[in-house]
mmCIF file of N, CA and C in Angstrom:
data_model
loop_
_atom_site.group_PDB
_atom_site.id
_atom_site.type_symbol
_atom_site.label_atom_id
_atom_site.label_comp_id
_atom_site.label_asym_id
_atom_site.label_seq_id
_atom_site.Cartn_x
_atom_site.Cartn_y
_atom_site.Cartn_z
ATOM 1 N N MET R 1 106.211 121.769 135.419
ATOM 2 C CA MET R 1 107.481 122.131 136.014
ATOM 3 C C MET R 1 107.266 122.358 137.480
ATOM 4 N N GLY R 2 107.724 123.320 138.117
ATOM 5 C CA GLY R 2 107.472 123.533 139.516
ATOM 6 C C GLY R 2 108.389 122.699 140.392
ATOM 7 N N PRO R 3 108.140 122.711 141.683
ATOM 8 C CA PRO R 3 109.051 122.089 142.617
ATOM 9 C C PRO R 3 109.128 120.580 142.492
ATOM 10 N N ARG R 4 108.145 119.938 141.895
ATOM 11 C CA ARG R 4 108.134 118.484 141.820
ATOM 12 C C ARG R 4 109.002 117.956 140.694
ATOM 13 N N THR R 5 109.402 118.809 139.755
ATOM 14 C CA THR R 5 110.150 118.291 138.618
ATOM 15 C C THR R 5 111.547 118.882 138.548
ATOM 16 N N LEU R 6 111.727 120.032 137.952
ATOM 17 C CA LEU R 6 113.075 120.550 137.745
ATOM 18 C C LEU R 6 113.435 121.757 138.596
ATOM 19 N N GLY R 7 112.580 122.171 139.495
ATOM 20 C CA GLY R 7 112.888 123.362 140.269
ATOM 21 C C GLY R 7 112.138 124.560 139.718
ATOM 22 N N ARG R 8 112.384 125.691 140.309
ATOM 23 C CA ARG R 8 111.619 126.891 139.979
ATOM 24 C C ARG R 8 112.220 127.621 138.791
ATOM 25 N N MET R 9 111.385 127.958 137.812
ATOM 26 C CA MET R 9 111.811 128.761 136.677
ATOM 27 C C MET R 9 111.966 130.206 137.105
ATOM 28 N N ARG R 10 112.778 130.916 136.416
ATOM 29 C CA ARG R 10 113.085 132.300 136.761
ATOM 30 C C ARG R 10 111.851 133.191 136.810
ATOM 31 N N THR R 11 110.892 132.987 135.920
ATOM 32 C CA THR R 11 109.718 133.856 135.880
ATOM 33 C C THR R 11 108.486 133.230 136.538
ATOM 34 N N GLN R 12 108.653 132.087 137.178
ATOM 35 C CA GLN R 12 107.516 131.397 137.798
ATOM 36 C C GLN R 12 107.044 132.187 139.016
ATOM 37 N N ARG R 13 105.721 132.373 139.104
ATOM 38 C CA ARG R 13 105.144 133.125 140.210
ATOM 39 C C ARG R 13 103.707 132.698 140.447
ATOM 40 N N GLN R 14 103.163 133.132 141.565
ATOM 41 C CA GLN R 14 101.783 132.834 141.953
ATOM 42 C C GLN R 14 101.488 131.328 141.870
ATOM 43 N N VAL R 15 102.334 130.562 142.516
ATOM 44 C CA VAL R 15 102.218 129.110 142.503
ATOM 45 C C VAL R 15 101.129 128.665 143.474
ATOM 46 N N VAL R 16 100.267 127.780 142.994
ATOM 47 C CA VAL R 16 99.253 127.165 143.854
ATOM 48 C C VAL R 16 99.488 125.664 143.816
ATOM 49 N N ASP R 17 99.737 125.097 144.988
ATOM 50 C CA ASP R 17 100.020 123.673 145.125
ATOM 51 C C ASP R 17 98.749 122.982 145.627
ATOM 52 N N PHE R 18 98.314 121.935 144.946
ATOM 53 C CA PHE R 18 97.072 121.244 145.277
ATOM 54 C C PHE R 18 97.301 119.933 146.027
ATOM 55 N N SER R 19 98.448 119.780 146.675
ATOM 56 C CA SER R 19 98.766 118.510 147.336
ATOM 57 C C SER R 19 97.836 118.216 148.516
ATOM 58 N N LEU R 20 97.385 119.233 149.237
ATOM 59 C CA LEU R 20 96.466 118.979 150.354
ATOM 60 C C LEU R 20 95.128 118.451 149.855
ATOM 61 N N ARG R 21 94.638 119.039 148.784
ATOM 62 C CA ARG R 21 93.378 118.581 148.190
ATOM 63 C C ARG R 21 93.531 117.146 147.664
ATOM 64 N N ARG R 22 94.676 116.869 147.071
ATOM 65 C CA ARG R 22 94.959 115.529 146.541
ATOM 66 C C ARG R 22 94.941 114.500 147.672
ATOM 67 N N ARG R 23 95.655 114.802 148.774
ATOM 68 C CA ARG R 23 95.694 113.883 149.904
ATOM 69 C C ARG R 23 94.300 113.627 150.477
ATOM 70 N N ALA R 24 93.501 114.680 150.576
ATOM 71 C CA ALA R 24 92.138 114.525 151.103
ATOM 72 C C ALA R 24 91.310 113.623 150.201
ATOM 73 N N LEU R 25 91.429 113.816 148.897
ATOM 74 C CA LEU R 25 90.680 112.989 147.951
ATOM 75 C C LEU R 25 91.129 111.531 148.032
ATOM 76 N N LEU R 26 92.426 111.307 148.132
ATOM 77 C CA LEU R 26 92.924 109.932 148.229
ATOM 78 C C LEU R 26 92.464 109.266 149.526
ATOM 79 N N ARG R 27 92.361 110.022 150.607
ATOM 80 C CA ARG R 27 91.812 109.457 151.852
ATOM 81 C C ARG R 27 90.358 109.038 151.642
ATOM 82 N N GLU R 28 89.601 109.838 150.905
ATOM 83 C CA GLU R 28 88.200 109.507 150.610
ATOM 84 C C GLU R 28 88.110 108.223 149.777
ATOM 85 N N VAL R 29 89.014 108.063 148.823
ATOM 86 C CA VAL R 29 89.036 106.858 147.990
ATOM 87 C C VAL R 29 89.403 105.647 148.843
ATOM 88 N N GLN R 30 90.440 105.775 149.662
ATOM 89 C CA GLN R 30 90.895 104.651 150.487
ATOM 90 C C GLN R 30 89.848 104.227 151.512
ATOM 91 N N SER R 31 89.043 105.180 151.966
ATOM 92 C CA SER R 31 88.004 104.847 152.953
ATOM 93 C C SER R 31 86.747 104.281 152.286
ATOM 94 N N GLY R 32 86.664 104.383 150.966
ATOM 95 C CA GLY R 32 85.507 103.874 150.248
ATOM 96 C C GLY R 32 84.384 104.884 150.069
ATOM 97 N N ARG R 33 84.566 106.110 150.572
ATOM 98 C CA ARG R 33 83.528 107.141 150.421
ATOM 99 C C ARG R 33 83.468 107.689 148.994
ATOM 100 N N VAL R 34 84.557 107.558 148.261
ATOM 101 C CA VAL R 34 84.616 107.958 146.852
ATOM 102 C C VAL R 34 85.101 106.747 146.068
ATOM 103 N N GLY R 35 84.393 106.407 145.008
ATOM 104 C CA GLY R 35 84.767 105.249 144.197
ATOM 105 C C GLY R 35 85.897 105.559 143.237
ATOM 106 N N THR R 36 86.676 104.548 142.906
ATOM 107 C CA THR R 36 87.782 104.759 141.962
ATOM 108 C C THR R 36 87.262 105.180 140.594
ATOM 109 N N TYR R 37 86.047 104.756 140.240
ATOM 110 C CA TYR R 37 85.483 105.171 138.955
ATOM 111 C C TYR R 37 85.291 106.684 138.890
ATOM 112 N N GLU R 38 85.178 107.337 140.044
ATOM 113 C CA GLU R 38 85.012 108.793 140.073
ATOM 114 C C GLU R 38 86.326 109.540 139.900
ATOM 115 N N VAL R 39 87.447 108.918 140.261
ATOM 116 C CA VAL R 39 88.745 109.599 140.192
ATOM 117 C C VAL R 39 89.644 109.055 139.082
ATOM 118 N N CYS R 40 89.312 107.901 138.557
ATOM 119 C CA CYS R 40 90.094 107.301 137.473
ATOM 120 C C CYS R 40 89.337 107.500 136.165
ATOM 121 N N ASP R 41 89.142 108.758 135.822
ATOM 122 C CA ASP R 41 88.284 109.110 134.691
ATOM 123 C C ASP R 41 88.998 109.968 133.645
ATOM 124 N N ALA R 42 90.296 109.755 133.475
ATOM 125 C CA ALA R 42 91.045 110.542 132.490
ATOM 126 C C ALA R 42 90.443 110.353 131.103
ATOM 127 N N SER R 43 90.250 111.467 130.419
ATOM 128 C CA SER R 43 89.702 111.414 129.067
ATOM 129 C C SER R 43 90.740 110.823 128.110
ATOM 130 N N PRO R 44 90.298 110.322 126.968
ATOM 131 C CA PRO R 44 91.264 109.830 125.973
ATOM 132 C C PRO R 44 92.251 110.927 125.545
ATOM 133 N N TYR R 45 91.772 112.182 125.492
ATOM 134 C CA TYR R 45 92.660 113.296 125.127
ATOM 135 C C TYR R 45 93.755 113.477 126.183
ATOM 136 N N LEU R 46 93.399 113.406 127.461
ATOM 137 C CA LEU R 46 94.379 113.565 128.530
ATOM 138 C C LEU R 46 95.390 112.423 128.510
ATOM 139 N N LYS R 47 94.920 111.197 128.287
ATOM 140 C CA LYS R 47 95.845 110.055 128.204
ATOM 141 C C LYS R 47 96.783 110.198 127.005
ATOM 142 N N SER R 48 96.252 110.694 125.909
ATOM 143 C CA SER R 48 97.086 110.919 124.729
ATOM 144 C C SER R 48 98.109 112.025 124.988
ATOM 145 N N ALA R 49 97.692 113.099 125.631
ATOM 146 C CA ALA R 49 98.615 114.184 125.976
ATOM 147 C C ALA R 49 99.716 113.657 126.892
ATOM 148 N N ALA R 50 99.361 112.788 127.834
ATOM 149 C CA ALA R 50 100.360 112.200 128.728
ATOM 150 C C ALA R 50 101.365 111.368 127.935
ATOM 151 N N LYS R 51 100.865 110.632 126.968
ATOM 152 C CA LYS R 51 101.741 109.767 126.167
ATOM 153 C C LYS R 51 102.710 110.577 125.310
ATOM 154 N N PHE R 52 102.213 111.630 124.659
ATOM 155 C CA PHE R 52 103.033 112.352 123.683
ATOM 156 C C PHE R 52 103.700 113.622 124.215
ATOM 157 N N HIS R 53 103.162 114.230 125.254
ATOM 158 C CA HIS R 53 103.706 115.499 125.760
ATOM 159 C C HIS R 53 104.081 115.448 127.236
ATOM 160 N N GLY R 54 103.758 114.356 127.909
ATOM 161 C CA GLY R 54 103.953 114.274 129.348
ATOM 162 C C GLY R 54 105.388 114.037 129.770
ATOM 163 N N GLU R 55 105.612 114.326 131.035
ATOM 164 C CA GLU R 55 106.917 114.121 131.651
ATOM 165 C C GLU R 55 106.772 112.991 132.668
ATOM 166 N N PRO R 56 107.485 111.892 132.483
ATOM 167 C CA PRO R 56 107.390 110.786 133.441
ATOM 168 C C PRO R 56 107.911 111.207 134.808
ATOM 169 N N THR R 57 107.329 110.646 135.848
ATOM 170 C CA THR R 57 107.793 110.895 137.216
ATOM 171 C C THR R 57 108.251 109.575 137.821
ATOM 172 N N ASP R 58 108.825 109.656 138.995
ATOM 173 C CA ASP R 58 109.239 108.466 139.733
ATOM 174 C C ASP R 58 108.163 108.034 140.723
ATOM 175 N N GLU R 59 107.030 108.733 140.723
ATOM 176 C CA GLU R 59 105.973 108.469 141.686
ATOM 177 C C GLU R 59 104.977 107.449 141.144
ATOM 178 N N LEU R 60 104.760 106.410 141.912
ATOM 179 C CA LEU R 60 103.806 105.364 141.558
ATOM 180 C C LEU R 60 102.375 105.887 141.711
ATOM 181 N N CYS R 61 101.484 105.450 140.856
ATOM 182 C CA CYS R 61 100.086 105.864 140.934
ATOM 183 C C CYS R 61 99.542 105.524 142.315
ATOM 184 N N PRO R 62 98.898 106.478 142.989
ATOM 185 C CA PRO R 62 98.386 106.218 144.339
ATOM 186 C C PRO R 62 97.134 105.342 144.359
ATOM 187 N N VAL R 63 96.529 105.106 143.205
ATOM 188 C CA VAL R 63 95.299 104.309 143.150
ATOM 189 C C VAL R 63 95.592 102.869 142.733
ATOM 190 N N CYS R 64 96.165 102.679 141.556
ATOM 191 C CA CYS R 64 96.398 101.305 141.071
ATOM 192 C C CYS R 64 97.759 100.747 141.468
ATOM 193 N N ARG R 65 98.719 101.616 141.729
ATOM 194 C CA ARG R 65 100.082 101.224 142.117
ATOM 195 C C ARG R 65 100.758 100.308 141.099
ATOM 196 N N ARG R 66 100.363 100.447 139.815
ATOM 197 C CA ARG R 66 100.950 99.614 138.760
ATOM 198 C C ARG R 66 101.882 100.401 137.848
ATOM 199 N N GLU R 67 101.679 101.695 137.734
ATOM 200 C CA GLU R 67 102.450 102.497 136.780
ATOM 201 C C GLU R 67 102.829 103.825 137.415
ATOM 202 N N ASN R 68 103.963 104.380 136.981
ATOM 203 C CA ASN R 68 104.364 105.696 137.458
ATOM 204 C C ASN R 68 103.491 106.773 136.835
ATOM 205 N N LEU R 69 103.306 107.848 137.578
ATOM 206 C CA LEU R 69 102.506 108.972 137.093
ATOM 207 C C LEU R 69 103.266 109.756 136.029
ATOM 208 N N THR R 70 102.518 110.443 135.200
ATOM 209 C CA THR R 70 103.051 111.332 134.180
ATOM 210 C C THR R 70 102.475 112.716 134.428
ATOM 211 N N HIS R 71 103.310 113.753 134.348
ATOM 212 C CA HIS R 71 102.834 115.129 134.483
ATOM 213 C C HIS R 71 102.599 115.724 133.097
ATOM 214 N N VAL R 72 101.431 116.321 132.926
ATOM 215 C CA VAL R 72 101.082 117.002 131.680
ATOM 216 C C VAL R 72 100.957 118.484 131.995
ATOM 217 N N HIS R 73 101.606 119.325 131.193
ATOM 218 C CA HIS R 73 101.603 120.777 131.394
ATOM 219 C C HIS R 73 100.716 121.428 130.335
ATOM 220 N N TYR R 74 99.603 121.991 130.788
ATOM 221 C CA TYR R 74 98.695 122.712 129.896
ATOM 222 C C TYR R 74 98.956 124.198 130.034
ATOM 223 N N ILE R 75 98.946 124.908 128.912
ATOM 224 C CA ILE R 75 99.209 126.342 128.940
ATOM 225 C C ILE R 75 97.989 127.115 128.437
ATOM 226 N N TYR R 76 97.729 128.252 129.095
ATOM 227 C CA TYR R 76 96.597 129.105 128.748
ATOM 228 C C TYR R 76 97.035 130.559 128.802
ATOM 229 N N GLY R 77 96.586 131.336 127.828
ATOM 230 C CA GLY R 77 96.872 132.763 127.841
ATOM 231 C C GLY R 77 96.438 133.417 126.548
ATOM 232 N N ASP R 78 96.109 134.693 126.618
ATOM 233 C CA ASP R 78 95.637 135.443 125.450
ATOM 234 C C ASP R 78 96.672 135.479 124.334
ATOM 235 N N GLU R 79 97.942 135.641 124.674
ATOM 236 C CA GLU R 79 98.982 135.735 123.651
ATOM 237 C C GLU R 79 99.191 134.420 122.897
ATOM 238 N N LEU R 80 98.734 133.325 123.471
ATOM 239 C CA LEU R 80 98.915 132.020 122.845
ATOM 240 C C LEU R 80 97.954 131.791 121.687
ATOM 241 N N ARG R 81 96.898 132.567 121.646
ATOM 242 C CA ARG R 81 95.843 132.452 120.629
ATOM 243 C C ARG R 81 95.350 131.012 120.485
ATOM 244 N N GLN R 82 95.508 130.398 119.307
ATOM 245 C CA GLN R 82 95.000 129.042 119.069
ATOM 246 C C GLN R 82 95.746 127.979 119.880
ATOM 247 N N SER R 83 96.927 128.303 120.383
ATOM 248 C CA SER R 83 97.700 127.342 121.173
ATOM 249 C C SER R 83 97.235 127.278 122.624
ATOM 250 N N SER R 84 96.402 128.213 123.030
ATOM 251 C CA SER R 84 95.915 128.214 124.408
ATOM 252 C C SER R 84 95.118 126.938 124.666
ATOM 253 N N GLY R 85 95.420 126.303 125.784
ATOM 254 C CA GLY R 85 94.739 125.061 126.138
ATOM 255 C C GLY R 85 95.464 123.810 125.687
ATOM 256 N N GLN R 86 96.597 123.970 125.053
ATOM 257 C CA GLN R 86 97.344 122.811 124.569
ATOM 258 C C GLN R 86 98.321 122.296 125.616
ATOM 259 N N ALA R 87 98.622 121.024 125.528
ATOM 260 C CA ALA R 87 99.663 120.419 126.363
ATOM 261 C C ALA R 87 101.007 120.706 125.708
ATOM 262 N N ARG R 88 101.993 121.010 126.536
ATOM 263 C CA ARG R 88 103.344 121.281 126.034
ATOM 264 C C ARG R 88 104.361 120.499 126.849
ATOM 265 N N ARG R 89 105.462 120.182 126.201
ATOM 266 C CA ARG R 89 106.561 119.525 126.900
ATOM 267 C C ARG R 89 107.196 120.532 127.855
ATOM 268 N N LEU R 90 107.711 120.030 128.944
ATOM 269 C CA LEU R 90 108.349 120.865 129.953
ATOM 270 C C LEU R 90 109.485 121.699 129.365
ATOM 271 N N ALA R 91 110.240 121.122 128.445
ATOM 272 C CA ALA R 91 111.382 121.823 127.843
ATOM 273 C C ALA R 91 110.955 123.047 127.036
ATOM 274 N N GLU R 92 109.715 123.105 126.587
ATOM 275 C CA GLU R 92 109.230 124.241 125.808
ATOM 276 C C GLU R 92 108.887 125.452 126.676
ATOM 277 N N LEU R 93 108.615 125.232 127.949
ATOM 278 C CA LEU R 93 108.119 126.306 128.802
ATOM 279 C C LEU R 93 109.109 127.453 129.012
ATOM 280 N N PRO R 94 110.407 127.205 129.235
ATOM 281 C CA PRO R 94 111.327 128.335 129.400
ATOM 282 C C PRO R 94 111.396 129.233 128.164
ATOM 283 N N VAL R 95 111.335 128.649 126.989
ATOM 284 C CA VAL R 95 111.363 129.435 125.748
ATOM 285 C C VAL R 95 110.113 130.304 125.659
ATOM 286 N N LEU R 96 108.953 129.711 125.939
ATOM 287 C CA LEU R 96 107.709 130.476 125.929
ATOM 288 C C LEU R 96 107.725 131.569 126.992
ATOM 289 N N ALA R 97 108.315 131.274 128.154
ATOM 290 C CA ALA R 97 108.361 132.243 129.253
ATOM 291 C C ALA R 97 109.179 133.478 128.888
ATOM 292 N N MET R 98 110.162 133.311 128.032
ATOM 293 C CA MET R 98 110.969 134.457 127.611
ATOM 294 C C MET R 98 110.367 135.160 126.396
ATOM 295 N N THR R 99 109.441 134.495 125.723
ATOM 296 C CA THR R 99 108.821 135.038 124.517
ATOM 297 C C THR R 99 107.530 135.781 124.821
ATOM 298 N N LEU R 100 106.735 135.265 125.750
ATOM 299 C CA LEU R 100 105.419 135.810 126.049
ATOM 300 C C LEU R 100 105.443 136.605 127.348
ATOM 301 N N SER R 101 104.550 137.583 127.453
ATOM 302 C CA SER R 101 104.536 138.390 128.673
ATOM 303 C C SER R 101 103.957 137.624 129.854
ATOM 304 N N GLU R 102 102.903 136.815 129.627
ATOM 305 C CA GLU R 102 102.319 136.073 130.733
ATOM 306 C C GLU R 102 101.412 134.963 130.218
ATOM 307 N N PHE R 103 101.491 133.795 130.857
ATOM 308 C CA PHE R 103 100.566 132.702 130.572
ATOM 309 C C PHE R 103 100.493 131.792 131.791
ATOM 310 N N HIS R 104 99.385 131.089 131.907
ATOM 311 C CA HIS R 104 99.140 130.175 133.015
ATOM 312 C C HIS R 104 99.575 128.766 132.632
ATOM 313 N N VAL R 105 100.116 128.050 133.591
ATOM 314 C CA VAL R 105 100.487 126.650 133.416
ATOM 315 C C VAL R 105 99.722 125.840 134.456
ATOM 316 N N TYR R 106 99.076 124.783 134.000
ATOM 317 C CA TYR R 106 98.376 123.852 134.880
ATOM 318 C C TYR R 106 99.048 122.500 134.726
ATOM 319 N N VAL R 107 99.501 121.926 135.837
ATOM 320 C CA VAL R 107 100.187 120.638 135.822
ATOM 321 C C VAL R 107 99.207 119.583 136.338
ATOM 322 N N VAL R 108 98.937 118.589 135.493
ATOM 323 C CA VAL R 108 98.010 117.513 135.836
ATOM 324 C C VAL R 108 98.799 116.215 135.880
ATOM 325 N N GLU R 109 98.627 115.454 136.973
ATOM 326 C CA GLU R 109 99.250 114.137 137.035
ATOM 327 C C GLU R 109 98.253 113.121 136.497
ATOM 328 N N VAL R 110 98.777 112.157 135.737
ATOM 329 C CA VAL R 110 97.925 111.173 135.076
ATOM 330 C C VAL R 110 98.559 109.797 135.201
ATOM 331 N N CYS R 111 97.728 108.815 135.478
ATOM 332 C CA CYS R 111 98.158 107.422 135.383
ATOM 333 C C CYS R 111 97.633 106.910 134.050
ATOM 334 N N ARG R 112 98.528 106.552 133.175
ATOM 335 C CA ARG R 112 98.114 106.084 131.852
ATOM 336 C C ARG R 112 97.504 104.688 131.919
ATOM 337 N N ASP R 113 97.612 104.010 133.047
ATOM 338 C CA ASP R 113 97.045 102.685 133.198
ATOM 339 C C ASP R 113 95.595 102.757 133.684
ATOM 340 N N CYS R 114 95.384 103.285 134.890
ATOM 341 C CA CYS R 114 94.031 103.270 135.468
ATOM 342 C C CYS R 114 93.219 104.530 135.183
ATOM 343 N N GLY R 115 93.881 105.611 134.772
ATOM 344 C CA GLY R 115 93.152 106.836 134.456
ATOM 345 C C GLY R 115 93.061 107.843 135.587
ATOM 346 N N TRP R 116 93.719 107.567 136.735
ATOM 347 C CA TRP R 116 93.768 108.561 137.820
ATOM 348 C C TRP R 116 94.316 109.855 137.240
ATOM 349 N N ASN R 117 93.722 110.970 137.624
ATOM 350 C CA ASN R 117 94.244 112.273 137.214
ATOM 351 C C ASN R 117 93.850 113.299 138.249
ATOM 352 N N HIS R 118 94.753 114.243 138.455
ATOM 353 C CA HIS R 118 94.503 115.283 139.453
ATOM 354 C C HIS R 118 95.360 116.494 139.128
ATOM 355 N N LEU R 119 94.776 117.671 139.318
ATOM 356 C CA LEU R 119 95.533 118.906 139.178
ATOM 357 C C LEU R 119 96.526 118.978 140.329
ATOM 358 N N VAL R 120 97.811 119.085 139.988
ATOM 359 C CA VAL R 120 98.873 119.079 140.980
ATOM 360 C C VAL R 120 99.267 120.502 141.369
ATOM 361 N N GLU R 121 99.332 121.376 140.356
ATOM 362 C CA GLU R 121 99.893 122.702 140.581
ATOM 363 C C GLU R 121 99.471 123.624 139.450
ATOM 364 N N GLN R 122 99.399 124.912 139.758
ATOM 365 C CA GLN R 122 99.209 125.915 138.713
ATOM 366 C C GLN R 122 100.115 127.089 139.036
ATOM 367 N N TYR R 123 100.556 127.801 137.998
ATOM 368 C CA TYR R 123 101.423 128.960 138.203
ATOM 369 C C TYR R 123 101.429 129.821 136.948
ATOM 370 N N LEU R 124 101.992 131.013 137.093
ATOM 371 C CA LEU R 124 102.159 131.932 135.977
ATOM 372 C C LEU R 124 103.603 131.894 135.517
ATOM 373 N N LEU R 125 103.785 132.049 134.221
ATOM 374 C CA LEU R 125 105.108 132.209 133.629
ATOM 375 C C LEU R 125 105.049 133.380 132.658
ATOM 376 N N GLY R 126 106.198 133.898 132.307
ATOM 377 C CA GLY R 126 106.277 134.935 131.291
ATOM 378 C C GLY R 126 107.221 136.054 131.686
ATOM 379 N N ARG R 127 107.545 136.881 130.693
ATOM 380 C CA ARG R 127 108.489 137.988 130.880
ATOM 381 C C ARG R 127 108.052 138.964 131.962
ATOM 382 N N ASP R 128 106.747 139.145 132.156
ATOM 383 C CA ASP R 128 106.273 140.078 133.177
ATOM 384 C C ASP R 128 106.814 139.721 134.554
ATOM 385 N N GLY R 129 107.158 138.475 134.768
ATOM 386 C CA GLY R 129 107.707 138.041 136.047
ATOM 387 C C GLY R 129 109.115 138.514 136.299
ATOM 388 N N LEU R 130 109.829 138.913 135.254
ATOM 389 C CA LEU R 130 111.191 139.405 135.437
ATOM 390 C C LEU R 130 111.192 140.759 136.125
ATOM 391 N N ALA R 131 110.167 141.578 135.873
ATOM 392 C CA ALA R 131 110.093 142.909 136.455
ATOM 393 C C ALA R 131 109.480 142.886 137.851
ATOM 394 N N ALA R 132 108.638 141.891 138.120
ATOM 395 C CA ALA R 132 107.951 141.841 139.412
ATOM 396 C C ALA R 132 108.900 141.393 140.501
ATOM 397 N N GLY R 133 108.703 141.918 141.656
ATOM 398 C CA GLY R 133 109.500 141.533 142.809
ATOM 399 C C GLY R 133 108.670 141.705 144.053
ATOM 400 N N PRO R 134 109.228 141.402 145.205
ATOM 401 C CA PRO R 134 108.470 141.498 146.449
ATOM 402 C C PRO R 134 107.933 142.902 146.706
ATOM 403 N N ASP R 135 108.627 143.927 146.238
ATOM 404 C CA ASP R 135 108.174 145.305 146.453
ATOM 405 C C ASP R 135 107.177 145.770 145.400
ATOM 406 N N ASP R 136 106.933 144.942 144.381
ATOM 407 C CA ASP R 136 106.029 145.318 143.295
ATOM 408 C C ASP R 136 104.629 144.757 143.491
ATOM 409 N N GLY R 137 104.309 144.328 144.682
ATOM 410 C CA GLY R 137 102.976 143.805 144.945
ATOM 411 C C GLY R 137 102.792 142.368 144.507
ATOM 412 N N GLU R 138 103.895 141.650 144.287
ATOM 413 C CA GLU R 138 103.786 140.253 143.881
ATOM 414 C C GLU R 138 103.180 139.446 145.015
ATOM 415 N N GLN R 139 102.332 138.493 144.663
ATOM 416 C CA GLN R 139 101.726 137.638 145.667
ATOM 417 C C GLN R 139 102.770 136.687 146.227
ATOM 418 N N PRO R 140 102.517 136.124 147.409
ATOM 419 C CA PRO R 140 103.468 135.143 147.952
ATOM 420 C C PRO R 140 103.726 134.033 146.945
ATOM 421 N N SER R 141 104.950 133.513 146.944
ATOM 422 C CA SER R 141 105.338 132.560 145.908
ATOM 423 C C SER R 141 104.652 131.215 146.030
ATOM 424 N N ARG R 142 104.177 130.817 147.214
ATOM 425 C CA ARG R 142 103.523 129.518 147.339
ATOM 426 C C ARG R 142 102.273 129.656 148.185
ATOM 427 N N LEU R 143 101.177 129.226 147.628
ATOM 428 C CA LEU R 143 99.921 129.154 148.368
ATOM 429 C C LEU R 143 99.572 127.696 148.451
ATOM 430 N N ARG R 144 99.450 127.149 149.613
ATOM 431 C CA ARG R 144 99.273 125.711 149.794
ATOM 432 C C ARG R 144 97.816 125.282 149.690
ATOM 433 N N GLY R 145 97.632 124.100 149.105
ATOM 434 C CA GLY R 145 96.349 123.414 149.152
ATOM 435 C C GLY R 145 95.218 124.082 148.431
ATOM 436 N N GLY R 146 95.522 124.868 147.410
ATOM 437 C CA GLY R 146 94.459 125.497 146.633
ATOM 438 C C GLY R 146 93.787 126.626 147.386
ATOM 439 N N ALA R 147 94.466 127.229 148.348
ATOM 440 C CA ALA R 147 93.872 128.278 149.163
ATOM 441 C C ALA R 147 93.515 129.509 148.353
ATOM 442 N N ALA R 148 94.095 129.664 147.191
ATOM 443 C CA ALA R 148 93.842 130.859 146.397
ATOM 444 C C ALA R 148 92.641 130.714 145.493
ATOM 445 N N GLU R 149 91.987 129.585 145.528
ATOM 446 C CA GLU R 149 90.859 129.382 144.626
ATOM 447 C C GLU R 149 89.653 130.145 145.079
#
């Protein structure tokens, strides 16, 4: 979810955008310093998650330019128990956000053709975000380029 797809969810917070890191990596690929075999290495599980749980985008793959990218949303959190680490459809996230106190979402873009994949964004969702506000010590809503890592 996030700004690239449907806009900001009500409980979305602590967003980290990895677009600067992505651009730097693509410059390395285009210059030949990094081989496509190093960045087009999506696992069969990731390609399957993209096929069955992914959200299609209008963005063409930056490496092969043959297919549009797909966003896969992985969720992690203690309350999820055995479901932690699973890919979920975007439509499921608002329901989970109102049900669970807090969980992490990692958005990975995948080209189902060449295997390009990159972490696009990560953020927190959950009911705990309804109580947090700027005066409650909440972190800034957007940290660019993976600066929070």
